[in-house]
PDB file of C-alpha atoms in Angstrom:
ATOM      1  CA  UNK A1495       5.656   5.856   7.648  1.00 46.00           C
ATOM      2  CA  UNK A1496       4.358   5.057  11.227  1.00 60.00           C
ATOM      3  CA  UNK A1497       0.610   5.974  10.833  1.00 86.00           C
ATOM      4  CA  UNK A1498      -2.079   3.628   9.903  1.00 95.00           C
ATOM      5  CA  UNK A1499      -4.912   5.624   8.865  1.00 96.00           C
ATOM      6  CA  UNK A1500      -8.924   4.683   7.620  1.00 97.00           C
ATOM      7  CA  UNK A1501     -10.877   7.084   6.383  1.00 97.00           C
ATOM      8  CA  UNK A1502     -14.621   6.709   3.952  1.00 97.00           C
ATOM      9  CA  UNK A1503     -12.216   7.480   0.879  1.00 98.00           C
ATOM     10  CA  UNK A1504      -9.140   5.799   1.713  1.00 98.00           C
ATOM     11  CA  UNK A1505      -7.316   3.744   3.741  1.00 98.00           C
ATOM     12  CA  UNK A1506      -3.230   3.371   4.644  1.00 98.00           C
ATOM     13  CA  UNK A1507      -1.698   0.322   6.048  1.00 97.00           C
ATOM     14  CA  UNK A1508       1.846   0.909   6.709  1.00 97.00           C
ATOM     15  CA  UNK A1509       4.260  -1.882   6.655  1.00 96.00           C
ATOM     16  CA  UNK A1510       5.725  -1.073  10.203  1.00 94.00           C
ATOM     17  CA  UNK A1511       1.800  -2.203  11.402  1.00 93.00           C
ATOM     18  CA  UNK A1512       1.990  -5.396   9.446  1.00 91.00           C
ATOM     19  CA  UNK A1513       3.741  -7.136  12.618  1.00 90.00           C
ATOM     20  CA  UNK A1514       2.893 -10.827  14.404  1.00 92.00           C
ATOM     21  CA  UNK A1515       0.165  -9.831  16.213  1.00 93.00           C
ATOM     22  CA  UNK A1516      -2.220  -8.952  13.557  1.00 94.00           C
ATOM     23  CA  UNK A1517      -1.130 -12.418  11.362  1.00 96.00           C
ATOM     24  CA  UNK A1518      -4.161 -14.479  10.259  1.00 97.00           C
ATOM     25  CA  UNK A1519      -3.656 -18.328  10.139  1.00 97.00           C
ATOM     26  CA  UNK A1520      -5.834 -20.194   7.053  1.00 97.00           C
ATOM     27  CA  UNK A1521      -7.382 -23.622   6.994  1.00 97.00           C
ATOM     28  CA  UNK A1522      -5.387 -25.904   4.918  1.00 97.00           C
ATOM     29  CA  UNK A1523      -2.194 -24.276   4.766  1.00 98.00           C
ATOM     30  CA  UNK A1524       0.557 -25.718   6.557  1.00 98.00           C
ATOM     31  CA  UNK A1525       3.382 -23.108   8.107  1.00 98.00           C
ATOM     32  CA  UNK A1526       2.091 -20.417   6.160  1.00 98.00           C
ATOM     33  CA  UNK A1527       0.848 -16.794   8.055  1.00 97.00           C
ATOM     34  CA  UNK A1528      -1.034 -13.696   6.314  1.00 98.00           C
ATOM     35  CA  UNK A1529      -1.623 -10.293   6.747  1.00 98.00           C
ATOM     36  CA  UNK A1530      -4.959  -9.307   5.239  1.00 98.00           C
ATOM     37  CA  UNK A1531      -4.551  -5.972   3.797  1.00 98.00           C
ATOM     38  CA  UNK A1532      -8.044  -5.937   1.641  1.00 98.00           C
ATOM     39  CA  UNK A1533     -11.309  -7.231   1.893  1.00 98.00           C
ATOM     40  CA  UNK A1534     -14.618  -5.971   0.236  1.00 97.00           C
ATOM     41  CA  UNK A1535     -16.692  -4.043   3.309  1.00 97.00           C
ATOM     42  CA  UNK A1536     -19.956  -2.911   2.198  1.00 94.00           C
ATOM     43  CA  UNK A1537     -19.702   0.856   0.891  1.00 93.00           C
ATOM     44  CA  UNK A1538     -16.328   1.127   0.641  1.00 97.00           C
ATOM     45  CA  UNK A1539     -14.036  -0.759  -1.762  1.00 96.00           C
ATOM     46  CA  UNK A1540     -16.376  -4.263  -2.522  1.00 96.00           C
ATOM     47  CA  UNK A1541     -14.340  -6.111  -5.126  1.00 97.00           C
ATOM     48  CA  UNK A1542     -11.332  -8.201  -3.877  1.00 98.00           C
ATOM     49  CA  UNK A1543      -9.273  -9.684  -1.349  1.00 98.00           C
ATOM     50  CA  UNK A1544      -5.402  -8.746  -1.049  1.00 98.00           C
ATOM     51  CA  UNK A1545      -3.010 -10.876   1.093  1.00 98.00           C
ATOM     52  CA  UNK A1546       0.401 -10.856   1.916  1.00 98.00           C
ATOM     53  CA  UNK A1547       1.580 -14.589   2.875  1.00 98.00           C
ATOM     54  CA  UNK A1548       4.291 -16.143   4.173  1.00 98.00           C
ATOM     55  CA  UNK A1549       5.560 -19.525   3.760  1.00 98.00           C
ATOM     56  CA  UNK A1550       7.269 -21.239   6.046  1.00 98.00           C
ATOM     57  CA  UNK A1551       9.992 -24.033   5.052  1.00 98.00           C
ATOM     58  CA  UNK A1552       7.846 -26.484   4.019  1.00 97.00           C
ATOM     59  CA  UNK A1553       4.718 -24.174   4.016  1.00 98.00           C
ATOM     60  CA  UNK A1554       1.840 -24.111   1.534  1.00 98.00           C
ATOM     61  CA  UNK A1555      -1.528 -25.775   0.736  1.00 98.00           C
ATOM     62  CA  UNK A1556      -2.475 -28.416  -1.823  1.00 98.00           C
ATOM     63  CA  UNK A1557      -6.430 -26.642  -1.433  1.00 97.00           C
ATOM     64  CA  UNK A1558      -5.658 -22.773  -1.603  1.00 98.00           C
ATOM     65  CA  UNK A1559      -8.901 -21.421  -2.656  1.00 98.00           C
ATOM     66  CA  UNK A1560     -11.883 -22.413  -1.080  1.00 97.00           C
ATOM     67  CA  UNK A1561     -14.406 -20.927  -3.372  1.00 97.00           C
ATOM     68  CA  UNK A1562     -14.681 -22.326  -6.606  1.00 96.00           C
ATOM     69  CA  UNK A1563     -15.607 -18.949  -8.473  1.00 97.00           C
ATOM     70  CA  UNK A1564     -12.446 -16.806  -7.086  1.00 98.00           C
ATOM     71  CA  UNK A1565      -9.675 -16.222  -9.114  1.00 98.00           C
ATOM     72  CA  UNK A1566      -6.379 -15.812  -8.203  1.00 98.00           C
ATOM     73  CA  UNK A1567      -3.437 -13.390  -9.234  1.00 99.00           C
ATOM     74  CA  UNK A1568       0.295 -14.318  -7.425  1.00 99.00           C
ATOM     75  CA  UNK A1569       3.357 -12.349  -7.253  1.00 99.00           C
ATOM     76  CA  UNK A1570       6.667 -13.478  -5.689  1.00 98.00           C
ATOM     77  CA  UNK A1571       8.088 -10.886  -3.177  1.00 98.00           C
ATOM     78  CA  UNK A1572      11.033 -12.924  -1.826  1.00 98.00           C
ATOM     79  CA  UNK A1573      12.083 -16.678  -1.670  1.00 98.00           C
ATOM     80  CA  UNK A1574      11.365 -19.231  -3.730  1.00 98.00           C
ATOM     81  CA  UNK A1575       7.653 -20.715  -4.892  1.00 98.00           C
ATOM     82  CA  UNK A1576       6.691 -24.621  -6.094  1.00 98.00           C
ATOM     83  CA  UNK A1577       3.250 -23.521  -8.170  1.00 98.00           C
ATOM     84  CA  UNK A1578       1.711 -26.827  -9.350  1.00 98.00           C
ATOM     85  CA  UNK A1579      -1.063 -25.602 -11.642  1.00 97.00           C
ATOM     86  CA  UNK A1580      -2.717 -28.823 -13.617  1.00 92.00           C
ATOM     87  CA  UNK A1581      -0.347 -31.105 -13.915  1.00 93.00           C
ATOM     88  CA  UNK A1582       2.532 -28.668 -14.185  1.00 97.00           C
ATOM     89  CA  UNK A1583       4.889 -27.823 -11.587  1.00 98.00           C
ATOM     90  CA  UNK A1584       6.344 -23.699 -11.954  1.00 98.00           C
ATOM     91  CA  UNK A1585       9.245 -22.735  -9.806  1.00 98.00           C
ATOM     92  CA  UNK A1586       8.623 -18.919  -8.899  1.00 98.00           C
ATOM     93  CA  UNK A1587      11.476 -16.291  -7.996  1.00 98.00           C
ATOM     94  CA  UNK A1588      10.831 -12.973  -6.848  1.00 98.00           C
ATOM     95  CA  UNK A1589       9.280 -10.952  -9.709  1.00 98.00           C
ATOM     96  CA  UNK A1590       7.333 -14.051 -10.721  1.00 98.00           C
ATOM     97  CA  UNK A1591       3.573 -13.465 -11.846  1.00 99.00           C
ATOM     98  CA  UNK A1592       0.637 -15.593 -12.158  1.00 98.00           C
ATOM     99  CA  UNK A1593      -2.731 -15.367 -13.057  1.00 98.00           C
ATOM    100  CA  UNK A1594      -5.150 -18.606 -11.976  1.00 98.00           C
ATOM    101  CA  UNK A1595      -8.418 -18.165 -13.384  1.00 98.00           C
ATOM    102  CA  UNK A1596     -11.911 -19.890 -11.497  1.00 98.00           C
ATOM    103  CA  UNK A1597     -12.225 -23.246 -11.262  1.00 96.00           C
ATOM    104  CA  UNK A1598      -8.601 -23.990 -11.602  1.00 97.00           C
ATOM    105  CA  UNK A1599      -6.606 -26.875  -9.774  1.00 96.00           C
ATOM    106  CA  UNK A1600      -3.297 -25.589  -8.127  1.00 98.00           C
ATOM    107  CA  UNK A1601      -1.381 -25.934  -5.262  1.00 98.00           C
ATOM    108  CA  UNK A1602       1.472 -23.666  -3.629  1.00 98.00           C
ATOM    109  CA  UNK A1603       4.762 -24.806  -1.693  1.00 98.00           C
ATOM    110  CA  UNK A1604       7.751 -23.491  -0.172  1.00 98.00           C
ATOM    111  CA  UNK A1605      10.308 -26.534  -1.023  1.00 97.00           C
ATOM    112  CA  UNK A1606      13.334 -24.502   0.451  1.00 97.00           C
ATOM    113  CA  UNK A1607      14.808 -23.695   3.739  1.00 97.00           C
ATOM    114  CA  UNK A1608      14.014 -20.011   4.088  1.00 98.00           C
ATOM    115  CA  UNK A1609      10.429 -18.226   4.243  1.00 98.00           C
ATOM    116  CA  UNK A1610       8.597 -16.933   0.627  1.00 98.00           C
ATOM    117  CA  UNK A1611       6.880 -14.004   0.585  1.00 98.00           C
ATOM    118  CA  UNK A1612       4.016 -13.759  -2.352  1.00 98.00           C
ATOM    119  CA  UNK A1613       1.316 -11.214  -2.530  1.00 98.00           C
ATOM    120  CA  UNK A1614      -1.623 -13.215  -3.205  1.00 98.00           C
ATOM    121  CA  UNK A1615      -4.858 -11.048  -4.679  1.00 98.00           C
ATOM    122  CA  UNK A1616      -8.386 -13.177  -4.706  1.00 98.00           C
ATOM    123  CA  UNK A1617     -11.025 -11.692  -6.691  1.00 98.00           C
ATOM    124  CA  UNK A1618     -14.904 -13.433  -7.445  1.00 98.00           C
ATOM    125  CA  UNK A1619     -14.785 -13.656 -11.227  1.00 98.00           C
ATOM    126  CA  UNK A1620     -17.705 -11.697 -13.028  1.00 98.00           C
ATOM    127  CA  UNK A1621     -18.479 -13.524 -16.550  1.00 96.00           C
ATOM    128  CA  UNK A1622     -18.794 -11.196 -19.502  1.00 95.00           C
ATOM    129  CA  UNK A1623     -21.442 -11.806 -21.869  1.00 95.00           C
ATOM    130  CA  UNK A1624     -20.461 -13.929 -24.611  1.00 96.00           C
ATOM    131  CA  UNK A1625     -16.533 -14.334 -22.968  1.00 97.00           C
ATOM    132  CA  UNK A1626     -14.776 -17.549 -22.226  1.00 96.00           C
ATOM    133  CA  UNK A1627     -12.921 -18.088 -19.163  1.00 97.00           C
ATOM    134  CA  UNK A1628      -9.213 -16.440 -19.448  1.00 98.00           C
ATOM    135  CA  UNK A1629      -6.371 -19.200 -19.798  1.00 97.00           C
ATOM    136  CA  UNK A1630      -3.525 -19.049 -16.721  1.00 98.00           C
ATOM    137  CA  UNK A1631      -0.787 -16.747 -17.396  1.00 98.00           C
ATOM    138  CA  UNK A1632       2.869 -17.672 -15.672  1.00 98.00           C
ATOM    139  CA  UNK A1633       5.367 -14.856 -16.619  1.00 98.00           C
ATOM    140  CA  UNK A1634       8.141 -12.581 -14.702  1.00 98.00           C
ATOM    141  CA  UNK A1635       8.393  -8.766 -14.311  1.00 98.00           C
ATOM    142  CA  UNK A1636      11.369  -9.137 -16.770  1.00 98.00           C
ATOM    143  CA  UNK A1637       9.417 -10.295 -19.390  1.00 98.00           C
ATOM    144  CA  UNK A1638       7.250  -7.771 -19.412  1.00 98.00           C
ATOM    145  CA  UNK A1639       7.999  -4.609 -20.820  1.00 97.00           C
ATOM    146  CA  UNK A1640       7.200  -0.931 -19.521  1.00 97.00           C
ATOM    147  CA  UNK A1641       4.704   1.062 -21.313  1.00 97.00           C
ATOM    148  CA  UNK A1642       5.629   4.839 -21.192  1.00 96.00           C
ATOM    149  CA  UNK A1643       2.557   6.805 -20.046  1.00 92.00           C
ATOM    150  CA  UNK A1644       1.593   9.640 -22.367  1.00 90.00           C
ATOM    151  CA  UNK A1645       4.058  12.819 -22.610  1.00 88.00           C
ATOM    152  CA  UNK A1646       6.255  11.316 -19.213  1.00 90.00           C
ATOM    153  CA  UNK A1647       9.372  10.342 -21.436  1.00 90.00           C
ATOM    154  CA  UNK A1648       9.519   7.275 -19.630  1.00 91.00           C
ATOM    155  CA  UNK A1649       9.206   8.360 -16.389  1.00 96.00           C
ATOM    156  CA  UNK A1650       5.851   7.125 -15.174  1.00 96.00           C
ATOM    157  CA  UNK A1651       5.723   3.526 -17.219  1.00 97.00           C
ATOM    158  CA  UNK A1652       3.390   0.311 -16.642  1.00 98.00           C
ATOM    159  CA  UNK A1653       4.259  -3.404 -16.833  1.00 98.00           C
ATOM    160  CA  UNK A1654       0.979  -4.512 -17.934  1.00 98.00           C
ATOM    161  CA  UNK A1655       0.684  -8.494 -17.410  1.00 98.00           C
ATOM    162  CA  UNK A1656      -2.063  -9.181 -19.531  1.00 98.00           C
ATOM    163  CA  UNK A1657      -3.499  -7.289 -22.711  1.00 97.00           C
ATOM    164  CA  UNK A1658      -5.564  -4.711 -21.390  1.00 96.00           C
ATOM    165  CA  UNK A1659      -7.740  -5.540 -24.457  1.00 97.00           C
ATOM    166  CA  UNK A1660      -8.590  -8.666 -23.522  1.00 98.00           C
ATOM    167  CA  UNK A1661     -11.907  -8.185 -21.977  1.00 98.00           C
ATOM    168  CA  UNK A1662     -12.044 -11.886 -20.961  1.00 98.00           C
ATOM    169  CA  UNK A1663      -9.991 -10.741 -17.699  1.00 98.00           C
ATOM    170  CA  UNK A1664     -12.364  -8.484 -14.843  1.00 98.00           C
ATOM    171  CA  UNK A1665      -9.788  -7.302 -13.367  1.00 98.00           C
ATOM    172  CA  UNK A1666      -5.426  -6.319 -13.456  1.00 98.00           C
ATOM    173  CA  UNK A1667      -2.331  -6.453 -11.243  1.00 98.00           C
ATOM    174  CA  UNK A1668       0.299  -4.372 -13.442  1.00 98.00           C
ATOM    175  CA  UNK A1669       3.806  -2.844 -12.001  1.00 98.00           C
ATOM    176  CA  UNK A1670       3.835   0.994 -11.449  1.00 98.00           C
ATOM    177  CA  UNK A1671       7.216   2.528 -12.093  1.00 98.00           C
ATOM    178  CA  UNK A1672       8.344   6.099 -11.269  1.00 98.00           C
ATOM    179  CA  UNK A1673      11.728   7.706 -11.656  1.00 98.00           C
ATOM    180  CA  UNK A1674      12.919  10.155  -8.990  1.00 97.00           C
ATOM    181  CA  UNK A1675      11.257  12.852  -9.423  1.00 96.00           C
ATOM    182  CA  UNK A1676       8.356  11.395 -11.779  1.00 97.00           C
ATOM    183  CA  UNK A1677       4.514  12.187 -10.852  1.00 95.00           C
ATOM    184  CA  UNK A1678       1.319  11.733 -11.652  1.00 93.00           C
ATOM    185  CA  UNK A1679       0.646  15.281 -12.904  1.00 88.00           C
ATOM    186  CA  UNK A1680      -3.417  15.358 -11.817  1.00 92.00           C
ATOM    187  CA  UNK A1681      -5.666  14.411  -9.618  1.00 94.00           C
ATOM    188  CA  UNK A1682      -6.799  10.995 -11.405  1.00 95.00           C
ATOM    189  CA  UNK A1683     -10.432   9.942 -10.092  1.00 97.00           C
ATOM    190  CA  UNK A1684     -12.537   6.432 -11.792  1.00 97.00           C
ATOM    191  CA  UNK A1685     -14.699   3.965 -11.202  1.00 97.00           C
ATOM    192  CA  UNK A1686     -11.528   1.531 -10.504  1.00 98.00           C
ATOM    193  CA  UNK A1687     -11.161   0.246  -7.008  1.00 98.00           C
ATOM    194  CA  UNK A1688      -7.426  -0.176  -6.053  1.00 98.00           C
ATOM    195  CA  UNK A1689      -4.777  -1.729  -3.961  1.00 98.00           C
ATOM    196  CA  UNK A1690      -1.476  -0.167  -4.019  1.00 98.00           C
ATOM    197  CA  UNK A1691       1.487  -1.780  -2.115  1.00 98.00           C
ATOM    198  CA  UNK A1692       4.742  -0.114  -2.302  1.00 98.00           C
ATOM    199  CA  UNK A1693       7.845  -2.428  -3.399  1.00 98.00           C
ATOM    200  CA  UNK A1694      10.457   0.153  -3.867  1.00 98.00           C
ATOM    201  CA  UNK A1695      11.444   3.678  -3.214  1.00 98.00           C
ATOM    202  CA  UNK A1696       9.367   6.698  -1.221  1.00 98.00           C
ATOM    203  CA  UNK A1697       6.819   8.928  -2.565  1.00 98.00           C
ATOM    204  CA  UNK A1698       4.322  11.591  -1.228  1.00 98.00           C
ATOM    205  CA  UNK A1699       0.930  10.158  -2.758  1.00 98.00           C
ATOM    206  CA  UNK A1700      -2.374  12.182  -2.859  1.00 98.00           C
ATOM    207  CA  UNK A1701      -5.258  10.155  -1.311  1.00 98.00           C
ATOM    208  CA  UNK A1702      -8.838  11.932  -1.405  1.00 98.00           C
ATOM    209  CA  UNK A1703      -7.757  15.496   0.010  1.00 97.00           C
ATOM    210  CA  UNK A1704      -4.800  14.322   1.621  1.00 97.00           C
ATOM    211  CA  UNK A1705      -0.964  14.125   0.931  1.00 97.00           C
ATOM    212  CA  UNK A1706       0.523  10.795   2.368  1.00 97.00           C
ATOM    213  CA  UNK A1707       4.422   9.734   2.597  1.00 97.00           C
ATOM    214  CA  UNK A1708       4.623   5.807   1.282  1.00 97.00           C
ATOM    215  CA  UNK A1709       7.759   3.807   1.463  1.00 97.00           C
ATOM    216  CA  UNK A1710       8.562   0.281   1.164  1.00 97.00           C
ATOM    217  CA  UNK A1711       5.560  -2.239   2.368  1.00 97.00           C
ATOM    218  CA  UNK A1712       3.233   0.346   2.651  1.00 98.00           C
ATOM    219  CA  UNK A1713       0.147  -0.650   1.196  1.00 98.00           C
ATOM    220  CA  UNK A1714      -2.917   1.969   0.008  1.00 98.00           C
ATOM    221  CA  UNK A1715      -6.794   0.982  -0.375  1.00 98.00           C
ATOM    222  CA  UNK A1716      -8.657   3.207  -2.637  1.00 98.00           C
ATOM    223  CA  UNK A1717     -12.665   2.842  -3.188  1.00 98.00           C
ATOM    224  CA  UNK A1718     -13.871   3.665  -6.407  1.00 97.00           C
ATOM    225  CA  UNK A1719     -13.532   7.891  -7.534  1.00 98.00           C
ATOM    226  CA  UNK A1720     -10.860   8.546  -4.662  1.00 98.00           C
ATOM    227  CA  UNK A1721      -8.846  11.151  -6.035  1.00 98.00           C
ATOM    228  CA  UNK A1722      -5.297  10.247  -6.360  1.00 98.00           C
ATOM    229  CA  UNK A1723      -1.824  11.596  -7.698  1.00 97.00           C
ATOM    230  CA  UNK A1724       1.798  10.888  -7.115  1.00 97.00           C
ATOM    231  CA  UNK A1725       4.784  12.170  -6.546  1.00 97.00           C
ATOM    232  CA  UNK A1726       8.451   9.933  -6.431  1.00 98.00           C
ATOM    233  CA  UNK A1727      10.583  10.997  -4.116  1.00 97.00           C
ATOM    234  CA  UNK A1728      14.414   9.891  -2.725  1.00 93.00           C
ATOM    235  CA  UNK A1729      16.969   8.822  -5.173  1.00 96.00           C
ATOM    236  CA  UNK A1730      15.608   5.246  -6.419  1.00 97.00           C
ATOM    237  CA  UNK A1731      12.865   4.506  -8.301  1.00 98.00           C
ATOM    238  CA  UNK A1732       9.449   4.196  -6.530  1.00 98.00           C
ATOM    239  CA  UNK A1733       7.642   0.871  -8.259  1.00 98.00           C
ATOM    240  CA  UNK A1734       3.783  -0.680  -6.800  1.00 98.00           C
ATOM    241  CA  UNK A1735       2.046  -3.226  -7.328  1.00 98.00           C
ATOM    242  CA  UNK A1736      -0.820  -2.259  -8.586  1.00 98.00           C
ATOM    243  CA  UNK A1737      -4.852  -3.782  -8.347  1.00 98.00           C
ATOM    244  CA  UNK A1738      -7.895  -2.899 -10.710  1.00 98.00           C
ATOM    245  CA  UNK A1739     -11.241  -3.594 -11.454  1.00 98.00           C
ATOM    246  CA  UNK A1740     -11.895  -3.800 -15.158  1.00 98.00           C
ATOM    247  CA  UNK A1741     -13.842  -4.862 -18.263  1.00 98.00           C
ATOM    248  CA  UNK A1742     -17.179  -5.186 -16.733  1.00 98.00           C
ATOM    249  CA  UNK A1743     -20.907  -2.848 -16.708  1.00 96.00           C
ATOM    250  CA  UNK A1744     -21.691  -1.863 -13.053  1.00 94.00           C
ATOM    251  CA  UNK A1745     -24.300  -3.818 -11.539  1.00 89.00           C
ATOM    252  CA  UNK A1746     -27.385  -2.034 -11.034  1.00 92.00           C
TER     253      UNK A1746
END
């Protein structure tokens, strides 16, 4: 799609906006640019950060994350990742996953001689009472199997990272998968903030009151109780990754 559109509900970011003029440069990262697609603004969607970086050959930081109470969820897009993460050293392909919890030391390189592409979501962590700190979490999309959603057959599934009932974690990044033809057959509406960015495949997706067409890069901000449904469309399945805000009483 071609039209980037903000409303009080919703907002649409479409990847053919996501061009050099609108990269951000961060301190301490060498060769690396980002496209800020998220960022909590004050009565609309207040929870998290989400990023789509680029590193460079030789890009990356040895002090990602300046605040010490952020956490930090990573997924590989394209190219190839060095995550050193204590005194461990992870090589990340596309489809790679990992959760860094607060407080954690890690760095993040590009070793090779083509650009990586990771989606990077930063999120202030909010303690539970009585809950330790979650452990780090290195997987891959194939390790992870699809949950069916209730009475789809399959068609609407979830690759859930972590356990959804571990209520040490505040908040998920899971993989939404659609066949052709699949939906979301209501109008779903929560207290969940989300960030949606299409990997694969077309869909018209309900936002608030409106019908949208998504494709590939297209990324969708959703405040908290914006009605939403889905619809797959084209011939391949239509797959997101997918941000939540869990686990946690609201702050009054």
């Amino acid at each position: 799609m071609g039209t980037a559109i903000f409303t009080d509900a919703y907002a649409v970011i479409p990847a053919v906006t996501q061009r050099d003029i609108v990269t951000s440069f961060l301190p301490g990262w060498d060769s690396t640019r980002a496209w800020i697609l998220a960022r909590p603004l004050s009565g609309f969607a207040e929870t998290f950060a989400q990023y789509a970086i680029e590193l460079g050959p030789e890009g990356g930081s040895n002090t990602p994350e300046p605040e010490m109470d952020a956490q930090a969820i990573l997924f590989v897009a394209h190219g190839t990742a060095h995550l050193t993460l204590g005194a461990t050293v992870h090589v990340m392909t596309p489809g790679s996953y990992a959760y860094i919890p607060p407080g954690a030391q890690w760095t993040l390189w590009n070793r090779e001689d083509v650009p990586c592409g990771i989606h990077w979501v930063r999120k202030r962590f909010v303690q539970g009472d009585g809950l330790t700190l979650p452990e780090p979490v290195i997987t891959h999309e194939t390790d992870v199997r699809a949950v069916p959603m209730p009475g789809t057959d399959g068609a609407w599934a979830t690759q859930r990272f972590v356990d959804p009932l571990d209520l040490r974690h505040d908040c998920h990044v899971n993989l939404v998968n659609f066949l052709p033809g699949a939906r979301i057959p209501f109008a779903e509406t929560h207290v969940m903030e989300h960030g949606l960015y299409v990997l694969q495949g077309t869909a018209e997706y309900l936002l608030n009151t409106d019908w949208v067409s998504v494709g590939p890069g297209d990324f969708m901000w959703l405040r908290a109780f914006c009605p939403q449904a889905c619809i797959a469309t084209g011939t391949e399945p239509f797959r997101y990754l997918l941000y939540k805000d869990v686990n946690r009483h609201v702050p009054l």
